[in-house]
Amino acid sequence: MKLNQVAVQLYTLRDFLKTPAEIAASMKKVRAIGYTAVQESGLGPIEVKEWLSILKNEGLTLIGTHEDSKLILDDPEQVVTRLKERGVTHTAYPWPHVEMKTQEDLNGFAKRLDHSGEVLRKAGCVLTYHNHHVEFRHIGGKTILEQLYSLTDPRNLQGEIDTYWVQSGGADSVDWCRRLHGRLPWIHMKDFVINDKNEAIMAEIGHGNMDFHAIVGAAEAAGCKWFIVEQDVCPADPFDSLAKSFKYVSTQLVKE
């Protein structure tokens, strides 16, 4: 992994991205920490032209987005339009907004994902799937996540493994990177730790219990191009958390 492959998932900073002025100030802070790329999510109302101008002025690259789950399934053509407006090709289905209680539910969901992914692929774009822990529930003897990937065409649905949620679901991120060989363009990196209340919480990378040397190595071997730092919940200032993660990633994980 090289430093220019490290990005920030902007959902981490969602409380600081509610207006164009806040977005501009936040991007300045992100660049000052050392990051050079971002993944769009959690932005308040802003014109695309202004958004791209802010990124350009700060020397930040937009690598892709998280689009609304319902929009991806109901109107993938609109997703294509949004991606092309931003000059990017990749997005992720961020959260399962449909019921997945039965095999029939799961089969229907996978079929819709596959269709949306096909629409994106034919337009030169890529749909990926961002997991949480819920996809590690078993239906018919296999996890939901296993089946989502087996029931879809790899050309139409690729992966965006989230390390914290894999761990939270009782699975192994290294194993999942290997499973998605050739199907993993990006990965979400966040650490997992137990606090003094014996609760599992998110932590800055390198400040928890996960072996990110092994995870990054497996992701690289799978063909991963972007390593995205995210922390849904931070103990205090999320900019401080992003800085702590960047320090560890840049000094311990990056290869020159």
mmCIF file of C-alpha atoms in Angstrom:
data_model
loop_
_atom_site.group_PDB
_atom_site.id
_atom_site.type_symbol
_atom_site.label_atom_id
_atom_site.label_comp_id
_atom_site.label_asym_id
_atom_site.label_seq_id
_atom_site.Cartn_x
_atom_site.Cartn_y
_atom_site.Cartn_z
ATOM 1 C CA MET A 1 0.000 0.000 0.000
ATOM 2 C CA LYS A 2 1.284 3.430 -0.961
ATOM 3 C CA LEU A 3 0.343 6.688 0.730
ATOM 4 C CA ASN A 4 -1.495 7.912 -2.356
ATOM 5 C CA GLN A 5 -3.820 4.896 -2.042
ATOM 6 C CA VAL A 6 -5.110 6.011 1.372
ATOM 7 C CA ALA A 7 -8.425 7.868 1.522
ATOM 8 C CA VAL A 8 -10.945 9.158 4.073
ATOM 9 C CA GLN A 9 -14.581 8.050 4.174
ATOM 10 C CA LEU A 10 -16.332 11.361 4.746
ATOM 11 C CA TYR A 11 -19.148 9.766 6.739
ATOM 12 C CA THR A 12 -16.674 10.052 9.617
ATOM 13 C CA LEU A 13 -17.032 13.843 9.400
ATOM 14 C CA ARG A 14 -20.760 14.037 8.635
ATOM 15 C CA ASP A 15 -21.477 16.412 11.532
ATOM 16 C CA PHE A 16 -18.986 18.883 10.028
ATOM 17 C CA LEU A 17 -20.266 18.733 6.440
ATOM 18 C CA LYS A 18 -23.699 20.330 6.686
ATOM 19 C CA THR A 19 -23.050 23.507 4.658
ATOM 20 C CA PRO A 20 -20.713 24.424 1.787
ATOM 21 C CA ALA A 21 -18.635 26.552 4.193
ATOM 22 C CA GLU A 22 -18.292 23.666 6.642
ATOM 23 C CA ILE A 23 -17.410 21.292 3.815
ATOM 24 C CA ALA A 24 -14.661 23.621 2.585
ATOM 25 C CA ALA A 25 -13.221 24.056 6.092
ATOM 26 C CA SER A 26 -13.321 20.317 6.739
ATOM 27 C CA MET A 27 -11.564 19.449 3.473
ATOM 28 C CA LYS A 28 -8.797 21.888 4.394
ATOM 29 C CA LYS A 29 -8.352 20.021 7.703
ATOM 30 C CA VAL A 30 -8.383 16.621 5.974
ATOM 31 C CA ARG A 31 -5.625 17.730 3.609
ATOM 32 C CA ALA A 32 -3.622 19.268 6.482
ATOM 33 C CA ILE A 33 -3.645 15.895 8.274
ATOM 34 C CA GLY A 34 -1.993 14.381 5.203
ATOM 35 C CA TYR A 35 -4.756 12.625 3.301
ATOM 36 C CA THR A 36 -4.918 13.214 -0.432
ATOM 37 C CA ALA A 37 -8.152 11.390 -1.327
ATOM 38 C CA VAL A 38 -11.729 11.112 -0.074
ATOM 39 C CA GLN A 39 -14.798 8.956 -0.585
ATOM 40 C CA GLU A 40 -18.038 10.930 -0.699
ATOM 41 C CA SER A 41 -20.703 10.275 1.915
ATOM 42 C CA GLY A 42 -22.553 12.337 4.507
ATOM 43 C CA LEU A 43 -22.379 15.639 2.623
ATOM 44 C CA GLY A 44 -24.985 18.305 3.222
ATOM 45 C CA PRO A 45 -26.564 20.203 0.294
ATOM 46 C CA ILE A 46 -23.920 21.481 -2.119
ATOM 47 C CA GLU A 47 -23.739 21.963 -5.876
ATOM 48 C CA VAL A 48 -21.540 19.374 -7.574
ATOM 49 C CA LYS A 49 -19.485 22.078 -9.281
ATOM 50 C CA GLU A 50 -18.740 23.770 -5.953
ATOM 51 C CA TRP A 51 -17.935 20.434 -4.308
ATOM 52 C CA LEU A 52 -15.444 19.499 -7.006
ATOM 53 C CA SER A 53 -13.921 22.973 -6.877
ATOM 54 C CA ILE A 54 -13.323 22.640 -3.132
ATOM 55 C CA LEU A 55 -11.582 19.319 -3.641
ATOM 56 C CA LYS A 56 -9.423 20.683 -6.438
ATOM 57 C CA ASN A 57 -8.427 23.734 -4.404
ATOM 58 C CA GLU A 58 -7.295 21.519 -1.518
ATOM 59 C CA GLY A 59 -5.478 19.014 -3.720
ATOM 60 C CA LEU A 60 -7.863 16.186 -2.846
ATOM 61 C CA THR A 61 -8.945 13.392 -5.179
ATOM 62 C CA LEU A 62 -12.507 12.069 -5.140
ATOM 63 C CA ILE A 63 -12.273 8.279 -5.513
ATOM 64 C CA GLY A 64 -15.969 7.401 -5.474
ATOM 65 C CA THR A 65 -19.137 7.584 -3.446
ATOM 66 C CA HIS A 66 -21.664 5.871 -1.254
ATOM 67 C CA GLU A 67 -25.057 6.360 -2.872
ATOM 68 C CA ASP A 68 -28.474 6.004 -1.280
ATOM 69 C CA SER A 69 -29.380 2.315 -0.951
ATOM 70 C CA LYS A 70 -32.897 2.751 -2.290
ATOM 71 C CA LEU A 71 -31.701 4.831 -5.236
ATOM 72 C CA ILE A 72 -29.213 2.153 -6.243
ATOM 73 C CA LEU A 73 -31.914 -0.511 -6.428
ATOM 74 C CA ASP A 74 -34.755 1.636 -7.789
ATOM 75 C CA ASP A 75 -32.969 3.977 -10.193
ATOM 76 C CA PRO A 76 -29.437 2.838 -11.054
ATOM 77 C CA GLU A 77 -29.474 5.088 -14.114
ATOM 78 C CA GLN A 78 -29.639 8.097 -11.786
ATOM 79 C CA VAL A 79 -26.667 6.698 -9.880
ATOM 80 C CA VAL A 80 -24.728 6.560 -13.132
ATOM 81 C CA THR A 81 -25.602 10.214 -13.759
ATOM 82 C CA ARG A 82 -24.403 11.201 -10.289
ATOM 83 C CA LEU A 83 -21.114 9.341 -10.715
ATOM 84 C CA LYS A 84 -20.430 10.841 -14.115
ATOM 85 C CA GLU A 85 -21.174 14.348 -12.794
ATOM 86 C CA ARG A 86 -18.444 13.761 -10.241
ATOM 87 C CA GLY A 87 -15.996 12.199 -12.668
ATOM 88 C CA VAL A 88 -15.792 8.887 -10.780
ATOM 89 C CA THR A 89 -16.688 5.296 -11.625
ATOM 90 C CA HIS A 90 -17.088 3.490 -8.281
ATOM 91 C CA THR A 91 -19.840 3.541 -5.697
ATOM 92 C CA ALA A 92 -21.045 1.274 -2.901
ATOM 93 C CA TYR A 93 -24.387 0.007 -1.721
ATOM 94 C CA PRO A 94 -24.010 1.216 1.874
ATOM 95 C CA TRP A 95 -26.696 -0.423 4.002
ATOM 96 C CA PRO A 96 -29.294 -3.187 3.448
ATOM 97 C CA HIS A 97 -32.591 -1.298 3.553
ATOM 98 C CA VAL A 98 -34.567 -4.382 2.515
ATOM 99 C CA GLU A 99 -35.719 -7.346 4.591
ATOM 100 C CA MET A 100 -33.443 -10.362 4.582
ATOM 101 C CA LYS A 101 -35.250 -12.884 6.761
ATOM 102 C CA THR A 102 -35.768 -15.729 4.321
ATOM 103 C CA GLN A 103 -33.949 -17.319 1.399
ATOM 104 C CA GLU A 104 -36.577 -15.822 -0.874
ATOM 105 C CA ASP A 105 -35.821 -12.342 0.503
ATOM 106 C CA LEU A 106 -32.112 -12.876 -0.045
ATOM 107 C CA ASN A 107 -32.520 -14.225 -3.559
ATOM 108 C CA GLY A 108 -34.653 -11.230 -4.513
ATOM 109 C CA PHE A 109 -32.200 -8.767 -3.011
ATOM 110 C CA ALA A 110 -29.252 -10.360 -4.807
ATOM 111 C CA LYS A 111 -31.154 -10.264 -8.101
ATOM 112 C CA ARG A 112 -31.836 -6.541 -7.704
ATOM 113 C CA LEU A 113 -28.207 -5.818 -6.789
ATOM 114 C CA ASP A 114 -27.054 -7.782 -9.812
ATOM 115 C CA HIS A 115 -29.383 -5.843 -12.107
ATOM 116 C CA SER A 116 -28.270 -2.462 -10.742
ATOM 117 C CA GLY A 117 -24.639 -3.534 -11.007
ATOM 118 C CA GLU A 118 -25.207 -4.532 -14.627
ATOM 119 C CA VAL A 119 -26.677 -1.114 -15.418
ATOM 120 C CA LEU A 120 -23.644 0.551 -13.849
ATOM 121 C CA ARG A 121 -21.189 -1.794 -15.577
ATOM 122 C CA LYS A 122 -22.646 -1.142 -19.000
ATOM 123 C CA ALA A 123 -22.192 2.581 -18.330
ATOM 124 C CA GLY A 124 -18.537 2.084 -17.375
ATOM 125 C CA CYS A 125 -19.157 2.204 -13.616
ATOM 126 C CA VAL A 126 -18.709 -0.257 -10.745
ATOM 127 C CA LEU A 127 -21.110 -1.224 -7.952
ATOM 128 C CA THR A 128 -19.622 -2.577 -4.742
ATOM 129 C CA TYR A 129 -21.207 -3.844 -1.533
ATOM 130 C CA HIS A 130 -20.393 -2.369 1.868
ATOM 131 C CA ASN A 131 -21.054 -4.881 4.643
ATOM 132 C CA HIS A 132 -22.024 -4.466 8.271
ATOM 133 C CA HIS A 133 -22.359 -7.229 10.851
ATOM 134 C CA VAL A 134 -25.923 -8.128 9.839
ATOM 135 C CA GLU A 135 -24.707 -9.900 6.695
ATOM 136 C CA PHE A 136 -22.998 -12.531 8.851
ATOM 137 C CA ARG A 137 -26.310 -13.971 9.956
ATOM 138 C CA HIS A 138 -26.911 -17.430 8.498
ATOM 139 C CA ILE A 139 -29.715 -18.312 6.122
ATOM 140 C CA GLY A 140 -29.822 -21.854 4.805
ATOM 141 C CA GLY A 141 -26.519 -22.727 6.420
ATOM 142 C CA LYS A 142 -24.502 -19.908 4.836
ATOM 143 C CA THR A 143 -23.959 -16.277 5.745
ATOM 144 C CA ILE A 144 -25.913 -13.615 3.913
ATOM 145 C CA LEU A 145 -22.665 -12.056 2.675
ATOM 146 C CA GLU A 146 -21.435 -15.350 1.199
ATOM 147 C CA GLN A 147 -24.686 -15.710 -0.674
ATOM 148 C CA LEU A 148 -24.830 -12.126 -1.907
ATOM 149 C CA TYR A 149 -21.519 -12.665 -3.653
ATOM 150 C CA SER A 150 -22.326 -16.184 -4.897
ATOM 151 C CA LEU A 151 -25.734 -15.136 -6.261
ATOM 152 C CA THR A 152 -24.362 -12.166 -8.218
ATOM 153 C CA ASP A 153 -22.074 -11.848 -11.206
ATOM 154 C CA PRO A 154 -18.602 -10.645 -10.125
ATOM 155 C CA ARG A 155 -18.743 -8.217 -13.025
ATOM 156 C CA ASN A 156 -21.894 -6.652 -11.558
ATOM 157 C CA LEU A 157 -21.144 -6.648 -7.837
ATOM 158 C CA GLN A 158 -17.730 -6.211 -6.281
ATOM 159 C CA GLY A 159 -16.705 -5.815 -2.654
ATOM 160 C CA GLU A 160 -16.005 -3.092 -0.145
ATOM 161 C CA ILE A 161 -15.078 -5.064 2.957
ATOM 162 C CA ASP A 162 -15.443 -3.146 6.235
ATOM 163 C CA THR A 163 -12.952 -4.535 8.723
ATOM 164 C CA TYR A 164 -14.738 -3.520 11.935
ATOM 165 C CA TRP A 165 -18.063 -4.964 10.846
ATOM 166 C CA VAL A 166 -16.474 -8.185 9.630
ATOM 167 C CA GLN A 167 -14.916 -8.583 13.067
ATOM 168 C CA SER A 168 -18.188 -7.631 14.747
ATOM 169 C CA GLY A 169 -19.966 -10.299 12.716
ATOM 170 C CA GLY A 170 -17.567 -12.947 13.991
ATOM 171 C CA ALA A 171 -15.632 -13.350 10.745
ATOM 172 C CA ASP A 172 -12.075 -12.600 9.616
ATOM 173 C CA SER A 173 -11.098 -9.707 7.352
ATOM 174 C CA VAL A 174 -8.017 -11.493 5.976
ATOM 175 C CA ASP A 175 -10.197 -14.432 4.964
ATOM 176 C CA TRP A 176 -12.718 -12.133 3.299
ATOM 177 C CA CYS A 177 -10.044 -10.299 1.359
ATOM 178 C CA ARG A 178 -8.866 -13.658 0.049
ATOM 179 C CA ARG A 179 -12.407 -14.725 -0.840
ATOM 180 C CA LEU A 180 -12.842 -11.581 -2.922
ATOM 181 C CA HIS A 181 -9.645 -11.933 -4.933
ATOM 182 C CA GLY A 182 -10.061 -9.845 -8.069
ATOM 183 C CA ARG A 183 -13.330 -8.488 -6.708
ATOM 184 C CA LEU A 184 -12.108 -6.015 -4.072
ATOM 185 C CA PRO A 185 -11.307 -2.556 -5.495
ATOM 186 C CA TRP A 186 -11.417 -0.878 -2.090
ATOM 187 C CA ILE A 187 -11.653 -1.628 1.621
ATOM 188 C CA HIS A 188 -12.859 0.248 4.708
ATOM 189 C CA MET A 189 -10.341 0.217 7.531
ATOM 190 C CA LYS A 190 -11.415 0.775 11.118
ATOM 191 C CA ASP A 191 -10.138 -0.901 14.268
ATOM 192 C CA PHE A 192 -11.960 -2.940 16.924
ATOM 193 C CA VAL A 193 -11.293 -2.710 20.652
ATOM 194 C CA ILE A 194 -12.979 -3.473 23.994
ATOM 195 C CA ASN A 195 -13.459 -0.465 26.278
ATOM 196 C CA ASP A 196 -13.452 -0.303 30.080
ATOM 197 C CA LYS A 197 -17.178 -1.113 30.104
ATOM 198 C CA ASN A 198 -16.437 -4.375 28.278
ATOM 199 C CA GLU A 199 -18.118 -3.061 25.135
ATOM 200 C CA ALA A 200 -16.856 -3.564 21.605
ATOM 201 C CA ILE A 201 -16.234 -0.143 20.022
ATOM 202 C CA MET A 202 -14.540 1.358 16.989
ATOM 203 C CA ALA A 203 -11.003 2.587 17.416
ATOM 204 C CA GLU A 204 -8.393 4.441 15.414
ATOM 205 C CA ILE A 205 -6.293 2.171 13.224
ATOM 206 C CA GLY A 206 -3.444 0.726 15.249
ATOM 207 C CA HIS A 207 -5.232 1.475 18.514
ATOM 208 C CA GLY A 208 -7.299 -1.704 18.632
ATOM 209 C CA ASN A 209 -6.898 -5.455 18.319
ATOM 210 C CA MET A 210 -6.911 -6.019 14.569
ATOM 211 C CA ASP A 211 -3.843 -7.077 12.590
ATOM 212 C CA PHE A 212 -3.775 -4.475 9.846
ATOM 213 C CA HIS A 213 -0.445 -5.644 8.492
ATOM 214 C CA ALA A 214 -2.105 -8.950 7.608
ATOM 215 C CA ILE A 215 -5.311 -7.279 6.421
ATOM 216 C CA VAL A 216 -3.528 -4.821 4.122
ATOM 217 C CA GLY A 217 -1.333 -7.598 2.745
ATOM 218 C CA ALA A 218 -4.350 -9.757 1.965
ATOM 219 C CA ALA A 219 -6.211 -6.829 0.419
ATOM 220 C CA GLU A 220 -3.241 -5.974 -1.784
ATOM 221 C CA ALA A 221 -2.994 -9.595 -2.909
ATOM 222 C CA ALA A 222 -6.701 -9.448 -3.780
ATOM 223 C CA GLY A 223 -6.072 -6.440 -6.032
ATOM 224 C CA CYS A 224 -7.318 -3.674 -3.722
ATOM 225 C CA LYS A 225 -6.500 -0.169 -4.981
ATOM 226 C CA TRP A 226 -7.946 2.069 -2.260
ATOM 227 C CA PHE A 227 -7.554 1.768 1.510
ATOM 228 C CA ILE A 228 -10.216 3.943 3.088
ATOM 229 C CA VAL A 229 -10.033 5.124 6.694
ATOM 230 C CA GLU A 230 -13.404 5.383 8.403
ATOM 231 C CA GLN A 231 -14.614 5.668 11.991
ATOM 232 C CA ASP A 232 -18.385 5.901 12.342
ATOM 233 C CA VAL A 233 -18.125 6.784 16.034
ATOM 234 C CA CYS A 234 -15.153 8.656 17.513
ATOM 235 C CA PRO A 235 -14.355 9.224 21.211
ATOM 236 C CA ALA A 236 -14.024 12.994 20.727
ATOM 237 C CA ASP A 237 -13.069 15.139 17.734
ATOM 238 C CA PRO A 238 -13.255 12.981 14.565
ATOM 239 C CA PHE A 239 -10.445 15.012 12.996
ATOM 240 C CA ASP A 240 -8.214 13.875 15.881
ATOM 241 C CA SER A 241 -9.233 10.271 15.251
ATOM 242 C CA LEU A 242 -8.463 10.605 11.547
ATOM 243 C CA ALA A 243 -5.072 12.073 12.441
ATOM 244 C CA LYS A 244 -4.267 9.171 14.784
ATOM 245 C CA SER A 245 -5.227 6.673 12.114
ATOM 246 C CA PHE A 246 -3.201 8.518 9.488
ATOM 247 C CA LYS A 247 -0.124 8.541 11.696
ATOM 248 C CA TYR A 248 -0.287 4.777 12.161
ATOM 249 C CA VAL A 249 -1.123 4.027 8.529
ATOM 250 C CA SER A 250 1.575 6.319 7.139
ATOM 251 C CA THR A 251 4.337 5.137 9.482
ATOM 252 C CA GLN A 252 3.459 1.454 9.966
ATOM 253 C CA LEU A 253 1.539 0.234 6.950
ATOM 254 C CA VAL A 254 2.636 2.300 3.964
ATOM 255 C CA LYS A 255 5.417 0.977 1.768
ATOM 256 C CA GLU A 256 7.517 3.553 -0.014
#
